[in-house]
Structures are given as C-alpha cells and as structure tokens.
C-alpha cells in the first residue's frame, strides 16, 4: 500500500522550507554568522527530531524517500543525517564533508574456525571457511565473491559442536585445501581484481576475524600476517558510535540487523551468509550517511591484539580511486587526535613531489624537514 503522505500532510513531514523546521536567525551574508546560524539551525532541527512521535518520524522519512525501517533510535539518526546533508547543500561553504569517499572497495570477510563448546584462551582455532565479498562502494554493487573451505592441521576432525554451529561437515573439510594454499589463492584473486592498486578496506563484524583467527592461523601455518589484513573496519564499533548505542548494550550481528529493521538472510555462522549480512548492514549504514573508515589494526599486545586506528590516521591512509596511495605507517608522525594539527615528517622513502595532502576538518598541516607537497586545507 502506498503510504506516501498527501499534500496537506506534507508540511508536517518536510524537513526544509518549512516554518516548523526553520530557525529564525538574523540575516547576514557574513560567513561566521552563516556558520553560527547553521549550527543553531542544526540544534533546532535535532531537538525537533528528538521530540518527534514515532509515527511522524516514519512519515517524514517516507516523505523524503528514505528507508523507514528500523528502531526509533536508528530512524532518528537517519533523519538527522539527512537533515545535515540538506543543510550542508544549502550553505556549502560551511559544510563538513560527511560523505567523502574514503575507499573505493570493501572486502567483507567472515571466518569460521574450529571450535568446541568451551574454548580456553589458548585454544588453537584454525580457519575452516574463508569467504570474501568484493564490494564496489562507488557503484554500490557486489563485484565478485571468493569462497573456500580450509583443511585444519592441528584438529583435522571437527567437533560435533563445530559442525552443528557452522553447518560444515567433515567430508567438506577432508576435501579442502590447506590454509596456506587458500591464502595464495586469495592473493591471486585480489591481484586479478587489481586490488593492490586500488583503495580498499577490509570489513568485519568484530575484531576476532583478523586479530584472533587470522593471527592464530598464520602462527600455526608459519606465515607472515598478510599486510592487506593488518587493518580493518570493525562494523560493530562503527555501528555503536554512529547510532549511539550505549556501552553496556551488548551488540551482535542479529541486534544490528534488527535495529535496522532487517532479518538475517541465510544461515547464521555460515561464513558466506554472515559476510552477506555484514554487507547488508554496511549498505544500510552508508545510505544512512555513515562515513565508514578503518578503525582497528593488528597489535602485538594481548589479550585482544587490536589497537584503535584514529580518524586522522585513517583519513591520511585512505585515498580516492584516482589518487596515489601513500602508506605513511612507520614513516610518519601523525597527530593522534582528529581535530588537532597534522604533522607529516618527511621520512625515508616518501616522495612528496606528486602528493596532494588534504587535511580533515580544516586541521592545519605542517610539513617538517625537506617535505614539499601541495597542501589543501
Ligand atoms: P561467527 O562469525 O559468529 O560465525 O563465529 C566465528 C567462529 O567463532 C566460529 O566458526 C567458531 O569457531 C567461533 N564461535 C562462534 N560462536 C561460538 C560459540 N557460541 N561457541 C563457540 N565458538 C563459537
Ligand atoms: Mg561467521
């Protein structure tokens, strides 16, 4: 049934050009006054949205052609982001770039691993399912899927618990390739898609895939941890921050999906189905205006083997599809806080001559040493 509001209802639902949503401000073209008024307008609209009854919230989202599925908290956040974008289009010289493209592709990964009902801290989990969905962020479509099972070495017989949990049977595992062979195939597949010449980020639903399963597996197989997997987007962490989920609320894939008004598609704990559902969450968050950025990286210290990647670090290490990638890790001092000054040290092997550095949130940039680059701030 079409629930699009009638013309008489539209005043109630419109977010702009509507007296209900207009903060009355002193008129001036002065940039500072505009910026100030824009912030006031934002606060005014946010307040309106916070007080909006659920029914009006749904009606407003529908009126603007937006997704109206999800919990009231998520619907409010969606409407606020929409309003923010509308306002930044109105006054674009004071807008903050919320929709900048940080990565051209996502690699969505969800490992399944050997397990038992109770696994001690030293349990040697081995990866038994390795799925990757290659997603084109610009075209908003799946490009390809890599999928392989892996034969474990330490525990070649799966526990009944593991088979029931993952729906992977012993015969599949007996006929699978070893992890080192599968990893070689993964890297050939990434090369086939020219991924090492493109901007991409690995996306997982938590830190365990890379910081636990991949790390343990590489130790067992005596392999170097693959460089491309050393940092990733923990979508659950981004979800918590973007939709402001309290720290004491336990999140999991099911809760993220139901919060967004979605149901799990396929079978839970099937690596490929899990990855497909992570993609559905990712797509919904992007359309809600969330800027996804790498937020975690591998760290050598237990217990989690995970360190946080700051916003400024993620921004400087990301690049658009037509830009040159410069990996500053270990060669650069980057300010740790998002809004603070960015210091780029002309370290070894960095050629600044063709480099354009764009600062985030208009943070000042200082190049130290002999560095010369085009600064855009
Ligand atoms: P998931 O991505 O949630 O399917 O989990 C990845 C891996 O974590 C599984 O393949 C198991 O090795 C382990 N795991 C997940 N849930 C459980 C559980 N309830 N009990 C024991 N191990 C689990
Ligand atoms: Mg899984």
Tab-separated table of C-alpha atoms in Angstrom, residues 108-293:
chain	number	residue	atom	x	y	z
A	108	UNK	CA	33.879	-8.174	3.546
A	109	UNK	CA	35.331	-11.137	5.425
A	110	UNK	CA	33.848	-13.526	7.962
A	111	UNK	CA	35.904	-16.559	9.013
A	112	UNK	CA	34.599	-19.757	10.525
A	113	UNK	CA	37.083	-21.670	12.657
A	114	UNK	CA	37.482	-24.928	14.547
A	115	UNK	CA	35.924	-24.734	17.995
A	116	UNK	CA	34.256	-26.571	20.803
A	117	UNK	CA	31.514	-25.523	23.163
A	118	UNK	CA	34.106	-24.199	25.595
A	119	UNK	CA	37.418	-22.987	24.178
A	120	UNK	CA	40.220	-21.982	26.518
A	121	UNK	CA	42.185	-18.785	25.921
A	122	UNK	CA	44.972	-20.863	24.326
A	123	UNK	CA	42.736	-22.866	22.014
A	124	UNK	CA	44.381	-23.037	18.574
A	125	UNK	CA	41.470	-22.020	16.354
A	126	UNK	CA	42.097	-22.913	12.717
A	127	UNK	CA	40.242	-21.239	9.869
A	128	UNK	CA	37.910	-23.665	8.095
A	129	UNK	CA	35.871	-21.266	5.925
A	130	UNK	CA	37.318	-18.255	4.092
A	131	UNK	CA	34.733	-16.083	2.293
A	132	UNK	CA	35.357	-12.608	0.845
A	133	UNK	CA	32.788	-10.385	-0.831
A	134	UNK	CA	34.332	-7.728	-3.062
A	135	UNK	CA	32.010	-4.697	-2.987
A	136	UNK	CA	32.286	-1.617	-5.200
A	137	UNK	CA	31.473	1.350	-2.942
A	138	UNK	CA	31.068	3.790	-5.841
A	139	UNK	CA	28.744	1.634	-7.945
A	140	UNK	CA	27.109	0.125	-4.837
A	141	UNK	CA	27.323	-3.431	-6.095
A	142	UNK	CA	28.949	-6.776	-5.429
A	143	UNK	CA	31.811	-7.342	-7.871
A	144	UNK	CA	32.853	-10.895	-7.009
A	145	UNK	CA	32.928	-13.474	-4.248
A	146	UNK	CA	35.846	-15.623	-3.134
A	147	UNK	CA	34.864	-18.703	-1.171
A	148	UNK	CA	36.894	-21.653	0.014
A	149	UNK	CA	36.957	-24.147	2.867
A	150	UNK	CA	40.301	-24.946	4.533
A	151	UNK	CA	41.580	-28.197	5.996
A	152	UNK	CA	42.737	-27.787	9.600
A	153	UNK	CA	46.126	-29.208	10.585
A	154	UNK	CA	46.067	-29.427	14.402
A	155	UNK	CA	42.441	-30.577	14.751
A	156	UNK	CA	41.599	-32.193	11.391
A	157	UNK	CA	38.411	-33.755	12.863
A	158	UNK	CA	35.719	-31.173	13.517
A	159	UNK	CA	33.893	-31.383	16.845
A	160	UNK	CA	30.191	-32.149	16.676
A	161	UNK	CA	29.613	-28.700	18.201
A	162	UNK	CA	31.585	-27.011	15.405
A	163	UNK	CA	29.752	-28.942	12.665
A	164	UNK	CA	26.373	-28.048	14.144
A	165	UNK	CA	27.362	-24.404	14.641
A	166	UNK	CA	28.856	-23.810	11.193
A	167	UNK	CA	26.926	-26.374	9.114
A	168	UNK	CA	30.274	-27.516	7.686
A	169	UNK	CA	30.660	-31.287	7.517
A	170	UNK	CA	33.744	-33.472	7.868
A	171	UNK	CA	33.687	-34.560	4.218
A	172	UNK	CA	33.879	-30.917	3.009
A	173	UNK	CA	36.841	-30.330	5.295
A	174	UNK	CA	38.610	-33.575	4.292
A	175	UNK	CA	38.461	-32.461	0.656
A	176	UNK	CA	39.526	-28.862	1.314
A	177	UNK	CA	42.917	-27.274	0.604
A	178	UNK	CA	45.298	-26.262	3.388
A	179	UNK	CA	45.172	-22.678	4.680
A	180	UNK	CA	48.487	-21.641	3.000
A	181	UNK	CA	47.133	-22.851	-0.357
A	182	UNK	CA	43.869	-20.982	0.165
A	183	UNK	CA	45.679	-17.797	1.198
A	184	UNK	CA	47.747	-17.979	-2.003
A	185	UNK	CA	44.506	-18.296	-3.979
A	186	UNK	CA	43.047	-15.322	-2.097
A	187	UNK	CA	46.022	-13.177	-3.041
A	188	UNK	CA	45.848	-14.316	-6.675
A	189	UNK	CA	42.164	-13.381	-6.646
A	190	UNK	CA	42.950	-9.962	-5.133
A	191	UNK	CA	45.625	-9.462	-7.805
A	192	UNK	CA	43.206	-10.479	-10.550
A	193	UNK	CA	40.969	-7.637	-9.365
A	194	UNK	CA	43.997	-5.263	-9.191
A	195	UNK	CA	43.153	-4.642	-5.561
A	196	UNK	CA	46.699	-3.665	-4.604
A	197	UNK	CA	46.481	-0.699	-6.976
A	198	UNK	CA	43.120	0.410	-5.604
A	199	UNK	CA	41.786	1.825	-2.374
A	200	UNK	CA	40.030	-0.746	-0.259
A	201	UNK	CA	39.224	-1.596	3.316
A	202	UNK	CA	38.575	-4.956	4.919
A	203	UNK	CA	35.211	-5.021	6.735
A	204	UNK	CA	34.438	-7.479	9.560
A	205	UNK	CA	31.710	-7.603	12.191
A	206	UNK	CA	34.203	-7.557	15.093
A	207	UNK	CA	37.947	-7.730	15.781
A	208	UNK	CA	38.139	-11.535	16.085
A	209	UNK	CA	38.360	-12.339	12.381
A	210	UNK	CA	41.722	-10.680	11.887
A	211	UNK	CA	43.134	-10.202	15.389
A	212	UNK	CA	42.233	-13.701	16.557
A	213	UNK	CA	41.509	-16.190	13.758
A	214	UNK	CA	43.900	-14.853	11.085
A	215	UNK	CA	46.638	-14.196	13.660
A	216	UNK	CA	46.426	-17.693	15.209
A	217	UNK	CA	46.193	-19.321	11.783
A	218	UNK	CA	49.296	-17.504	10.495
A	219	UNK	CA	51.209	-18.603	13.599
A	220	UNK	CA	50.137	-22.233	13.069
A	221	UNK	CA	50.953	-22.129	9.339
A	222	UNK	CA	54.191	-20.231	9.958
A	223	UNK	CA	53.105	-17.485	7.557
A	224	UNK	CA	53.638	-13.736	7.656
A	225	UNK	CA	50.404	-11.978	8.556
A	226	UNK	CA	49.148	-10.543	5.218
A	227	UNK	CA	49.766	-6.796	5.088
A	228	UNK	CA	46.395	-6.089	3.478
A	229	UNK	CA	44.610	-7.589	6.507
A	230	UNK	CA	46.524	-5.717	9.209
A	231	UNK	CA	43.839	-3.041	9.484
A	232	UNK	CA	40.122	-3.223	9.057
A	233	UNK	CA	36.719	-1.649	9.672
A	234	UNK	CA	35.039	-3.182	12.716
A	235	UNK	CA	31.456	-2.537	11.636
A	236	UNK	CA	30.051	-3.236	15.109
A	237	UNK	CA	32.256	-0.497	16.571
A	238	UNK	CA	31.173	1.928	13.830
A	239	UNK	CA	27.533	0.932	14.349
A	240	UNK	CA	27.769	1.617	18.087
A	241	UNK	CA	29.316	5.043	17.513
A	242	UNK	CA	27.116	6.134	14.613
A	243	UNK	CA	23.769	5.123	16.144
A	244	UNK	CA	24.959	5.990	19.673
A	245	UNK	CA	24.385	2.587	21.245
A	246	UNK	CA	25.275	2.669	24.952
A	247	UNK	CA	28.448	0.848	26.008
A	248	UNK	CA	26.518	-1.524	28.290
A	249	UNK	CA	24.248	-2.736	25.467
A	250	UNK	CA	25.730	-5.920	24.031
A	251	UNK	CA	25.712	-5.869	20.238
A	252	UNK	CA	25.908	-8.738	17.788
A	253	UNK	CA	25.005	-9.241	14.154
A	254	UNK	CA	21.401	-10.114	14.993
A	255	UNK	CA	20.945	-6.944	17.061
A	256	UNK	CA	22.463	-4.724	14.385
A	257	UNK	CA	20.156	-6.234	11.766
A	258	UNK	CA	17.024	-5.976	13.891
A	259	UNK	CA	17.918	-2.399	14.856
A	260	UNK	CA	17.936	-1.594	11.141
A	261	UNK	CA	14.616	-3.403	10.640
A	262	UNK	CA	16.286	-6.283	8.785
A	263	UNK	CA	16.208	-10.033	9.273
A	264	UNK	CA	19.173	-12.360	8.970
A	265	UNK	CA	19.240	-13.855	5.472
A	266	UNK	CA	20.552	-17.415	5.173
A	267	UNK	CA	22.105	-19.412	7.980
A	268	UNK	CA	23.941	-17.848	10.903
A	269	UNK	CA	27.570	-18.985	11.354
A	270	UNK	CA	27.883	-19.864	7.696
A	271	UNK	CA	30.859	-17.642	6.832
A	272	UNK	CA	29.491	-16.611	3.448
A	273	UNK	CA	25.974	-15.908	4.766
A	274	UNK	CA	27.459	-13.944	7.674
A	275	UNK	CA	29.512	-11.879	5.193
A	276	UNK	CA	26.400	-11.227	3.080
A	277	UNK	CA	24.566	-9.953	6.145
A	278	UNK	CA	27.528	-7.763	7.138
A	279	UNK	CA	27.256	-6.272	3.647
A	280	UNK	CA	23.531	-5.542	4.174
A	281	UNK	CA	24.376	-3.723	7.411
A	282	UNK	CA	27.212	-1.867	5.659
A	283	UNK	CA	24.993	-0.748	2.763
A	284	UNK	CA	22.279	0.494	5.132
A	285	UNK	CA	24.806	2.437	7.198
A	286	UNK	CA	26.278	4.066	4.090
A	287	UNK	CA	22.830	5.116	2.906
A	288	UNK	CA	22.168	6.490	6.404
A	289	UNK	CA	25.136	8.841	5.880
A	290	UNK	CA	27.743	6.990	7.903
A	291	UNK	CA	31.321	7.557	6.799
A	292	UNK	CA	32.937	4.157	7.205
A	293	UNK	CA	36.610	4.283	7.967
